XYZ file of C-alpha atoms in Angstrom:
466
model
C -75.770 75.247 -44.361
C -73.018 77.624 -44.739
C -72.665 81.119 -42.962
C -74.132 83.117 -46.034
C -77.286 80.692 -45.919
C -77.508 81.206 -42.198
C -77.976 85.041 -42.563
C -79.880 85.194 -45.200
C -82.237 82.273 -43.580
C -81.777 84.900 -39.866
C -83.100 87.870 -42.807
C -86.197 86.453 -43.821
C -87.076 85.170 -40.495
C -86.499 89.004 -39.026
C -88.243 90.945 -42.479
C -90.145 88.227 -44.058
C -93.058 89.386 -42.988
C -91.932 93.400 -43.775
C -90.310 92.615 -47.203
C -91.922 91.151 -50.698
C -90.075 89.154 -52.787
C -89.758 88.756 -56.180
C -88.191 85.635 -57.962
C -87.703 84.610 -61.744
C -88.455 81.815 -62.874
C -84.655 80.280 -63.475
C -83.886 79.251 -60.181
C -79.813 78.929 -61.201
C -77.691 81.853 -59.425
C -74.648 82.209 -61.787
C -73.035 82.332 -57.930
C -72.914 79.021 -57.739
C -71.801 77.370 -60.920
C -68.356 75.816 -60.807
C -66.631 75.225 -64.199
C -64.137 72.719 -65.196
C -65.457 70.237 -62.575
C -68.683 67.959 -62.509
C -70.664 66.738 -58.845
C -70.310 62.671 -57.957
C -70.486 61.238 -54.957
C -67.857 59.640 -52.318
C -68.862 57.194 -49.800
C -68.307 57.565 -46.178
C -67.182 55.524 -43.840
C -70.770 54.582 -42.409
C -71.656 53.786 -46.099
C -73.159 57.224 -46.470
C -72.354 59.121 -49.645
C -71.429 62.855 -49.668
C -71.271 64.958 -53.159
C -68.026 65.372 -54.337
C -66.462 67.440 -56.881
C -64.407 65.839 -59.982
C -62.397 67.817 -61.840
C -63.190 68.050 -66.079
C -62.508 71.005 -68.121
C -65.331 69.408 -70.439
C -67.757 70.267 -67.900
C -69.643 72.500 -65.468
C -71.901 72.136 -62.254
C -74.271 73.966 -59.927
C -77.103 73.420 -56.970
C -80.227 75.136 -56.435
C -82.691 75.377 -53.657
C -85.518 72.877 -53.540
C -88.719 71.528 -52.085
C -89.057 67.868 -51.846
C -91.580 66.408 -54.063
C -92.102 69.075 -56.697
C -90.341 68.317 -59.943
C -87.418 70.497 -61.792
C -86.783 70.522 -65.233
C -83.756 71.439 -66.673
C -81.684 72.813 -70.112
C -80.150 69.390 -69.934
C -77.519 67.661 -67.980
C -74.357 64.904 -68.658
C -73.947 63.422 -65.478
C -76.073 62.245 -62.689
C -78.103 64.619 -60.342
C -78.707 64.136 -57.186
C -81.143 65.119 -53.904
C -79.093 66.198 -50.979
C -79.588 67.745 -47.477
C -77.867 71.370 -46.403
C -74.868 69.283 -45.780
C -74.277 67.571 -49.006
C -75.278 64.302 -47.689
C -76.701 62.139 -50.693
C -80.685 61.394 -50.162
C -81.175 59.869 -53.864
C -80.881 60.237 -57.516
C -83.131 63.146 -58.741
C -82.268 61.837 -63.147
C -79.561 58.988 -64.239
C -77.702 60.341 -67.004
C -74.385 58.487 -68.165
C -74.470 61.124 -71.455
C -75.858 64.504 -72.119
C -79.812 64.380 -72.364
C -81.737 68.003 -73.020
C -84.566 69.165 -70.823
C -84.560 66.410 -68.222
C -86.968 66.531 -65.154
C -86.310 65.673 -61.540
C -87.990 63.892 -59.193
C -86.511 65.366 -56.270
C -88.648 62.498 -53.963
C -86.463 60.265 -54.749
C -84.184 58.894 -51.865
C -82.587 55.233 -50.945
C -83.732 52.716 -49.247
C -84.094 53.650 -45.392
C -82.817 57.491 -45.275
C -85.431 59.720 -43.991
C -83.308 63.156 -44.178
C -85.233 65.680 -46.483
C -83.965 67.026 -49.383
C -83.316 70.346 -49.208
C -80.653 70.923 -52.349
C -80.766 69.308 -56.036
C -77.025 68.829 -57.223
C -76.396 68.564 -61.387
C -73.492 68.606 -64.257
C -73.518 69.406 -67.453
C -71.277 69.403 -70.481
C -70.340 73.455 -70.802
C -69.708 72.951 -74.828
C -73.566 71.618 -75.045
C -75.349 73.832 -72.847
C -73.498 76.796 -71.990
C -73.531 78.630 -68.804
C -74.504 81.498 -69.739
C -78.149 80.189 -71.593
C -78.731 77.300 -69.151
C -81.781 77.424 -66.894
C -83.702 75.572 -64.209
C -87.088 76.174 -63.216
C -89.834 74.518 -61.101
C -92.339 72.258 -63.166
C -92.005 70.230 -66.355
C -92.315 73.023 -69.042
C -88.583 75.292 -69.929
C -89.455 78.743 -71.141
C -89.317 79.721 -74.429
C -86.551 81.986 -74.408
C -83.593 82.347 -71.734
C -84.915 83.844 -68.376
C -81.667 85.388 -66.098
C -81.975 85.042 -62.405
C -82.779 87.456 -60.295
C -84.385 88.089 -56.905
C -85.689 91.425 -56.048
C -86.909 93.003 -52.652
C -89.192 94.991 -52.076
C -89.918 96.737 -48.729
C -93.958 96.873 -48.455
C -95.210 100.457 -48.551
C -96.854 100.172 -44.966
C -93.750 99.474 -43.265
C -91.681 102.644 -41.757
C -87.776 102.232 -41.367
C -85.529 104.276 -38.532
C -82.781 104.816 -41.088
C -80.740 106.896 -38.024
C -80.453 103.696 -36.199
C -79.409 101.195 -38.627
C -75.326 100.801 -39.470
C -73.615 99.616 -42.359
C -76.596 100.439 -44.604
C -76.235 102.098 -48.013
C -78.221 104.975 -48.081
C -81.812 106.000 -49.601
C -81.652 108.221 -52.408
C -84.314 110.685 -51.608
C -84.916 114.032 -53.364
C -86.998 116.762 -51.665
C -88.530 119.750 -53.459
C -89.008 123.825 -51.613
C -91.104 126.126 -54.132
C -91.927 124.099 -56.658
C -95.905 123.725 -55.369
C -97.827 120.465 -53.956
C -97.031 116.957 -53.874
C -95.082 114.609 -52.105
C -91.601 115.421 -50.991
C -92.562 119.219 -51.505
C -92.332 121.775 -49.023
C -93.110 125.476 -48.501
C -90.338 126.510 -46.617
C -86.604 125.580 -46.919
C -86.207 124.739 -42.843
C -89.538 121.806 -43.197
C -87.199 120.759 -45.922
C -84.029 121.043 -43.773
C -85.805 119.377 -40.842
C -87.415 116.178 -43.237
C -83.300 115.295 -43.615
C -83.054 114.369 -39.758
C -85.904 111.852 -39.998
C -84.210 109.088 -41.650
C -80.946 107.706 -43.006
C -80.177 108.574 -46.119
C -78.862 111.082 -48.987
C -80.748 113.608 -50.025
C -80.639 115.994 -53.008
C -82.798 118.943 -51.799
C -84.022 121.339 -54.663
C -85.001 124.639 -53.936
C -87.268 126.889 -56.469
C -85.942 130.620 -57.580
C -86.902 133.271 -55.231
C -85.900 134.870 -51.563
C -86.624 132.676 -48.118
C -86.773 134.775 -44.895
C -84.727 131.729 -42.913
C -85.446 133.885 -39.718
C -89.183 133.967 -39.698
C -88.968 129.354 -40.748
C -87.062 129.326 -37.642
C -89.933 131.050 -35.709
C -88.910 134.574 -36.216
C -88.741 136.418 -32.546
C -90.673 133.849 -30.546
C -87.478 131.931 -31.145
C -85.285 134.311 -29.808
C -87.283 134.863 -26.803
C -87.980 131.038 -25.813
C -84.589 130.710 -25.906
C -83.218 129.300 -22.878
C -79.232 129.321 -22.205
C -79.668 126.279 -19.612
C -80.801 123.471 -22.155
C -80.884 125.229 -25.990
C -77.989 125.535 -28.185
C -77.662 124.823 -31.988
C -77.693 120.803 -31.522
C -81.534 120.458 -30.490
C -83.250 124.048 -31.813
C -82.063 124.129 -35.329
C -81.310 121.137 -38.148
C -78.326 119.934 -38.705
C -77.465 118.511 -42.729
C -75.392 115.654 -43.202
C -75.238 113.550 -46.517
C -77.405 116.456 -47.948
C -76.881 118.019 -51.807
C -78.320 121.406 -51.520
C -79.066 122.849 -55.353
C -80.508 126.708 -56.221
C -82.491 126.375 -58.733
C -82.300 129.767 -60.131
C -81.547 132.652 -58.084
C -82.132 131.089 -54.494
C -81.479 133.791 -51.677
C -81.720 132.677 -47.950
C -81.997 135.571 -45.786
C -81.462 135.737 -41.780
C -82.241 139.460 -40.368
C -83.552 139.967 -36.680
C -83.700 143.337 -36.707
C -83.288 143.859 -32.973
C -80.058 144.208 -30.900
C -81.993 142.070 -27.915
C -81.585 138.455 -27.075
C -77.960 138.424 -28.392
C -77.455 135.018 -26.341
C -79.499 133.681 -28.850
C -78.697 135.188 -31.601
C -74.893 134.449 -31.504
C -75.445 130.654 -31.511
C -77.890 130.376 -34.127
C -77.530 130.675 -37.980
C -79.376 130.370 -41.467
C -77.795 127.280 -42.456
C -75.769 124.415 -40.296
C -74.101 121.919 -41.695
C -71.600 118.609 -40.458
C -70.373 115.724 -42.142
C -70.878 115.351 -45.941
C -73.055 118.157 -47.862
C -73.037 120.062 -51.157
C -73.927 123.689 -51.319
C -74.618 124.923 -55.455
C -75.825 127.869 -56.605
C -76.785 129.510 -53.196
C -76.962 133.557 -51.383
C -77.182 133.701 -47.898
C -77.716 136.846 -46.119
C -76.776 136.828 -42.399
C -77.573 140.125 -40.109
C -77.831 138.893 -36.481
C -77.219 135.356 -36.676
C -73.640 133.450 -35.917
C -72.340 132.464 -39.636
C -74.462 132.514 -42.967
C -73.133 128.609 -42.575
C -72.048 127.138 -39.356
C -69.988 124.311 -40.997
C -69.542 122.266 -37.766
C -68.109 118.717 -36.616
C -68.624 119.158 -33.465
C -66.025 116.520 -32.596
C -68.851 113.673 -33.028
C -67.067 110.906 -34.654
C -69.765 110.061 -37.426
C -68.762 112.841 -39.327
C -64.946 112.843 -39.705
C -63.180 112.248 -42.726
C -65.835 113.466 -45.021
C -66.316 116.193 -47.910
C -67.425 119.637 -47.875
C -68.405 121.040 -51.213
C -69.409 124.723 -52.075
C -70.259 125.617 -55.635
C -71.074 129.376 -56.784
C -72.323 130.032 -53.860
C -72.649 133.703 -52.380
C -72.950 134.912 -47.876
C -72.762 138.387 -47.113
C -73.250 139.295 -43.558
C -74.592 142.387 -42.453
C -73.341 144.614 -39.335
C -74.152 142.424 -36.531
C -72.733 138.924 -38.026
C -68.950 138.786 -38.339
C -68.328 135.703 -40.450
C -69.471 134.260 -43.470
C -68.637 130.548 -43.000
C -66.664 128.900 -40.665
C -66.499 126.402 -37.599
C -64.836 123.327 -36.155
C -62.954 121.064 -38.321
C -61.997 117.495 -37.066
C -59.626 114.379 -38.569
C -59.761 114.286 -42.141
C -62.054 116.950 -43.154
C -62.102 118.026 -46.986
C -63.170 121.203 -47.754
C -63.961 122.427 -51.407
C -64.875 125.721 -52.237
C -64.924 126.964 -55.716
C -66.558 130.423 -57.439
C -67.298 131.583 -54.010
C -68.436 134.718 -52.645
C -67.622 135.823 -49.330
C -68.787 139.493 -47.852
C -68.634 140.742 -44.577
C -70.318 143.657 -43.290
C -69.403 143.305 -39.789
C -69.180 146.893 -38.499
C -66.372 146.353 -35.820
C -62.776 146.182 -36.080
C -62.159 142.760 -35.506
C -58.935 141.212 -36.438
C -59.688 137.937 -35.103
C -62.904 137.615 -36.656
C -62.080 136.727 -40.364
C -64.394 136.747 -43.228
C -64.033 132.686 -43.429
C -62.917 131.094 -40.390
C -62.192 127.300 -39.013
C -60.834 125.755 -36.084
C -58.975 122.192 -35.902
C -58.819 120.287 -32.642
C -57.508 116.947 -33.836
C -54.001 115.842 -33.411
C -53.675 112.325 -35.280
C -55.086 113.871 -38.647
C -55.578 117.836 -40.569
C -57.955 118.331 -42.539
C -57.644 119.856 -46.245
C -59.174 123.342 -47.402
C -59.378 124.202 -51.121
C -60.165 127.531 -52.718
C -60.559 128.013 -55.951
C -61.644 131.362 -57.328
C -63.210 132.611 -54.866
C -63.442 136.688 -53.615
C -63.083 137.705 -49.674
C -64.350 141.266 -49.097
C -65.733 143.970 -46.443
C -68.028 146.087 -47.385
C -65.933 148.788 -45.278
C -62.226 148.259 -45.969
C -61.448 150.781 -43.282
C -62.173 148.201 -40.879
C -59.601 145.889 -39.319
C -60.177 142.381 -39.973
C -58.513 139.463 -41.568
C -59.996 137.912 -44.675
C -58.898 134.387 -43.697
C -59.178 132.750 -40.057
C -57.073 129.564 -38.784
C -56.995 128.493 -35.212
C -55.899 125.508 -33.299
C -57.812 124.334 -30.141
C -55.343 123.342 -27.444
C -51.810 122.459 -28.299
C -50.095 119.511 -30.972
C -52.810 119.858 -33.630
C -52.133 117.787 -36.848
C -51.039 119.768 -39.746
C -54.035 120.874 -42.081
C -53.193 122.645 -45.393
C -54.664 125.641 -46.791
C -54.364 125.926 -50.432
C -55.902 128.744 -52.049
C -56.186 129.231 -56.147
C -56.854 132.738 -58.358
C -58.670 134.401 -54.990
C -59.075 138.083 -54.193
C -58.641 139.293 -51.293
C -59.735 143.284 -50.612
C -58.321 143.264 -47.041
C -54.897 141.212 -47.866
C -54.814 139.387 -44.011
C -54.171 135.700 -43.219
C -54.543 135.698 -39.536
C -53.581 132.133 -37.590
C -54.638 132.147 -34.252
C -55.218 130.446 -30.751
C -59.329 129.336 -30.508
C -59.627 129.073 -27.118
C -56.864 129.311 -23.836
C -53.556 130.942 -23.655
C -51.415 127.864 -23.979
C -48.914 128.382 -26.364
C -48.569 126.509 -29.249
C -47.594 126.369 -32.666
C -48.856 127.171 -35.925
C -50.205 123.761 -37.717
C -51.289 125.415 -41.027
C -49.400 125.167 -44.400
C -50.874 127.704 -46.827
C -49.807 127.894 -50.107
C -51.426 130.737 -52.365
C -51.295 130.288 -56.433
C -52.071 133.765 -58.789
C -53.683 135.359 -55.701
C -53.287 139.128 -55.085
C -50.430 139.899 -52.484
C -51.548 138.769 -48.916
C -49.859 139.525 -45.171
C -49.671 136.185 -42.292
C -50.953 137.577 -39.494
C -49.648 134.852 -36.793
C -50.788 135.302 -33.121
C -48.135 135.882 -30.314
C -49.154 132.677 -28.425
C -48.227 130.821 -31.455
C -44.678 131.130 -31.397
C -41.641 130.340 -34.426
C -44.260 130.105 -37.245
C -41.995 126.752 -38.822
C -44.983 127.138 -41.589
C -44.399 130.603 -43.244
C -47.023 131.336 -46.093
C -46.142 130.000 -49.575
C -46.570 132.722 -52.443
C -46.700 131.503 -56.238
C -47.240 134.151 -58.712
C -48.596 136.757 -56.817
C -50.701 139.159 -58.225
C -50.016 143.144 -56.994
C-alpha cells in the first residue's frame, strides 16, 4: 500500500462514519492508467511472482480496487489480468487473454495452488488503438453499461455533523454567503453585527450581503449598556467586538452604518471600539460609515498575529465620515506583506480638534523583514472644517528599522494638502520607511516628524495638479 492509500485508508477510518460517499459505477481512475506499457509478471527468487511493467507503445494498463470473490467485467483487455495483494504480489489469474477479447469478466477468486494472501487489487492491459482510454470502463458485475460512465467519487459531509472550521489547517475554505435585510430564512439576519459575529463561528469565506437602508451599529453593539459594562482590566476590541477575516462585505443599494453615542462619558470605551473591525483578507463595496464617538469608522488591524500577514485589503466606493469626537476614518496596524487597495473612496473627517498627528487615514507598520503596499486610486480626503490643523494622510513606524512600505496614491484630492510621517509610539529616533509617490494629485506638503531624522525618502510628485 503506498503512502496516498495509507491516508486515504487513515480518512475513512477517522470520517467514515461522518462522511457519505458516492461512487460511479466505472471503477477505473484515469490516475492510474499507464500508457505505452502493459502489466506481466516476474518471478522472485522464492518462486513468487510480482507484477511487472513491459514497455509497448501498442498498449495501455491500469488496477482497480477489489473484493475477492465478486466478479468484474471489463471494455475488453489484450493481455492477461491478474489478482494481486497491496504489494503487487501475484495471487492468480483473474482472465487468460493471449489477444484482445471485448467485455471479459473476472473471477477475482482465482489464486494458485497453496497461496492464501487475499486479493485486494485486479491488474489488466489492453491494446490503446482497440479500446481507448478515454471510453474504457470497469465495473462490478457481469453487465457493461450502455453508454460510457466517467469516474468519479464524491463526498458528502452528512447534514447532522457540525465542523470547527477555526481549528482545522490546510483546509480550503467554505463558501458561505450570509444575508442582513433581506427578511427570513436561513443565513439571514436582522442586524449587520449577528451577521458580523456568524463569520467567527467557522472557517471559511464569506460574502456577506447587506439590504439598502441605515444600521445604527451602536445600538447592535448594545448601545450604552456596552459602554458602561466596559471594564479596562479584561475588555478591549479582541473579545467585545467581531473581528472579519476572509469576509466580502457588499451594499446592496445605499447601505449606511452609523456609530453615534451621543454622550462625552465612558471615553475609555469609546476610544477602543468602532463600527467596523477588520484583519487579514476582506472586501469592503459599496459602503457609508458614520463614526461620532467610536475609534475609526474601520479599525483595519493586524494586530501582529501571524495568520493574517501577507494578505489583501480591498475597499470599493466606499464612503466614512466621522463626526466631532472620532478623528480618523480608517486606519491601524499594518504587518509583513500587507496589500492595501482602495479605489473611489471617500474619506471625511469631522474631528473638531486641531490635530496634526491625527490624519484623516492613518496606518502604522511594525515589521522589519517586509512593508506592506498601499494603493489609492481616486479617492477624496477632506475636513469638514479646513480651518483645522490636521494632516490628510498618516504614516508611522513602531520602534526603529521598519521595512520599507510604499505609498502610491492615483487622481486623489486632498482639501487639507498634508502628508504627515510620524513616530507611533516612543521617542527613539528613527527613520522614515515610506516611499510615496503621488500621480495627477492636487499639490501636497510631507510633513516628516523631528524624531525621524534625514527623510532619505522625499515625496515623489508626477503631474501635480494646483
Amino acid at each position: 500500500m503506498d503512502k496516498r492509500d495509507k491516508k486515504i485508508s487513515s480518512l475513512t477510518e477517522d470520517l467514515g462514519e461522518f462522511v457519505t460517499k458516492e461512487k460511479s459505477v466505472n471503477l477505473l481512475n484515469p490516475e492510474n492508467i499507464i500508457t505505452g506499457h502493459f502489466y506481466s509478471t516476474e518471478q522472485q527468487g522464492d518462486g513468487s511472482y510480482k507484477i511487472a511493467l513491459s514497455e509497448n507503445s501498442l498498449y495501455s494498463c491500469a488496477y482497480i480496487d477489489i473484493t475477492e470473490g465478486k466478479n468484474y467485467i471489463a471494455t475488453g483487455i489484450s493481455y492477461n489480468a491478474y489478482n494481486a495483494d497491496d504489494e503487487g504480489n501475484v495471487i492468480g489469474i483473474a482472465s487468460y487473454a493471449s489477444k484482445s477479447v471485448d467485455t471479459p469478466t473476472f473471477d477475482t477468486s482465482q489464486k494458485f495452488g497453496g497461496i492464501s494472501k487475499t486479493a485486494t487489487r485486479l491488474y489488466f492491459s489492453w491494446r490503446t488503438q482497440t479500446y481507448p482510454a478515454e471510453t474504457f470502463m470497469i465495473v462490478e458485475g457481469a453487465e457493461l453499461p450502455s453508454t460510457y460512465i466517467p469516474y468519479y467519487i464524491k463526498k458528502y459531509i452528512n447534514s447532522d455533523v457540525e465542523i470547527d472550521y477555526q481549528h482545522l489547517k490546510n483546509t480550503p475554505f467554505k463558501e458561505i454567503k450570509l444575508y442582513v435585510g433581506f427578511g427570513e430564512g436561513e443565513n439571514h439576519f436582522n442586524t449587520v453585527v449577528d451577521a458580523f459575529k456568524e463569520t467567527e463561528k467557522q472557517k471559511g469565506h464569506y460574502t456577506v450581503y447587506i439590504a439598502e437602508g441605515t444600521y445604527d451599529m451602536f445600538e447592535e453593539y448594545g448601545g450604552l449598556a456596552s459602554l458602561q459594562n466596559f471594564d479596562s482590566s479584561v475588555d478591549t476590541p479582541d473579545n467585545t467586538q467581531p473581528w472579519l477575516y476572509n469576509v466580502h462585505v457588499i451594499g446592496c443599494g445605499r447601505v449606511k452604518l452609523t456609530y453615534n453615542p451621543q454622550t462625552n462619558d465612558y471615553s475609555e470605551a469609546r476610544w477602543l471600539y468602532s463600527p467596523v473591525n477588520v484583519r487579514g483578507e476582506v472586501t469592503f463595496e459599496n459602503i457609508e460609515i458614520y463614526c461620532n464617538g467610536g475609534r475609526y469608522c474601520i479599525h483595519d488591524e493586524t494586530g501582529g498575529i501571524a495568520d493574517y500577514y501577507d494578505k489583501e485589503h480591498v475597499y470599493k466606493n466606499v464612503i466614512c465620515e466621522t463626526g466631532a469626537n472620532t478623528s480618523r476614518c480608517i486606519g491601524g496596524g499594518c504587518d509583513y506583506g500587507q496589500r492595501y487597495l482602495l479605489e473611489n473612496c471617500s474619506f471625511k473627517s469631522g474631528y473638531s480638534k486641531d490635530w496634526t498627528n491625527a490624519g484623516i487615514v492613518s496606518w502604522h507598520n511594525r515589521k522589519t523583514t517586509r512593508g506592506c503596499t498601499f494603493v489609492f486610486n481616486n479617492c477624496k480626503f477632506t475636513h469638514t472644517d479646513d480651518s483645522k490643523e490636521h494632516s490628510d494622510l498618516r504614516f508611522s513606524n513602531v520602534g526603529t528599522g521598519n521595512a520599507l512600505s510604499n505609498v502610491y496614491l492615483n487622481n486623489c484630492y486632498f482639501s487639507y494638502g498634508q502628508i504627515r510621517l510620524a513616530i507611533e509610539s516612543g521617542t527613539n529616533p528613527s527613520d522614515n520607511q515610506y516611499q510615496i509617490i503621488c500621480s495627477n494629485c492636487n499639490k501636497q506638503s510631507l510633513l516628516v516628524d523631528e524624531l525621524l531624522g534625514d527623510n532619505q525618502y522625499p515625496l515623489i510628485e508626477y503631474n501635480p495638479i494646483n
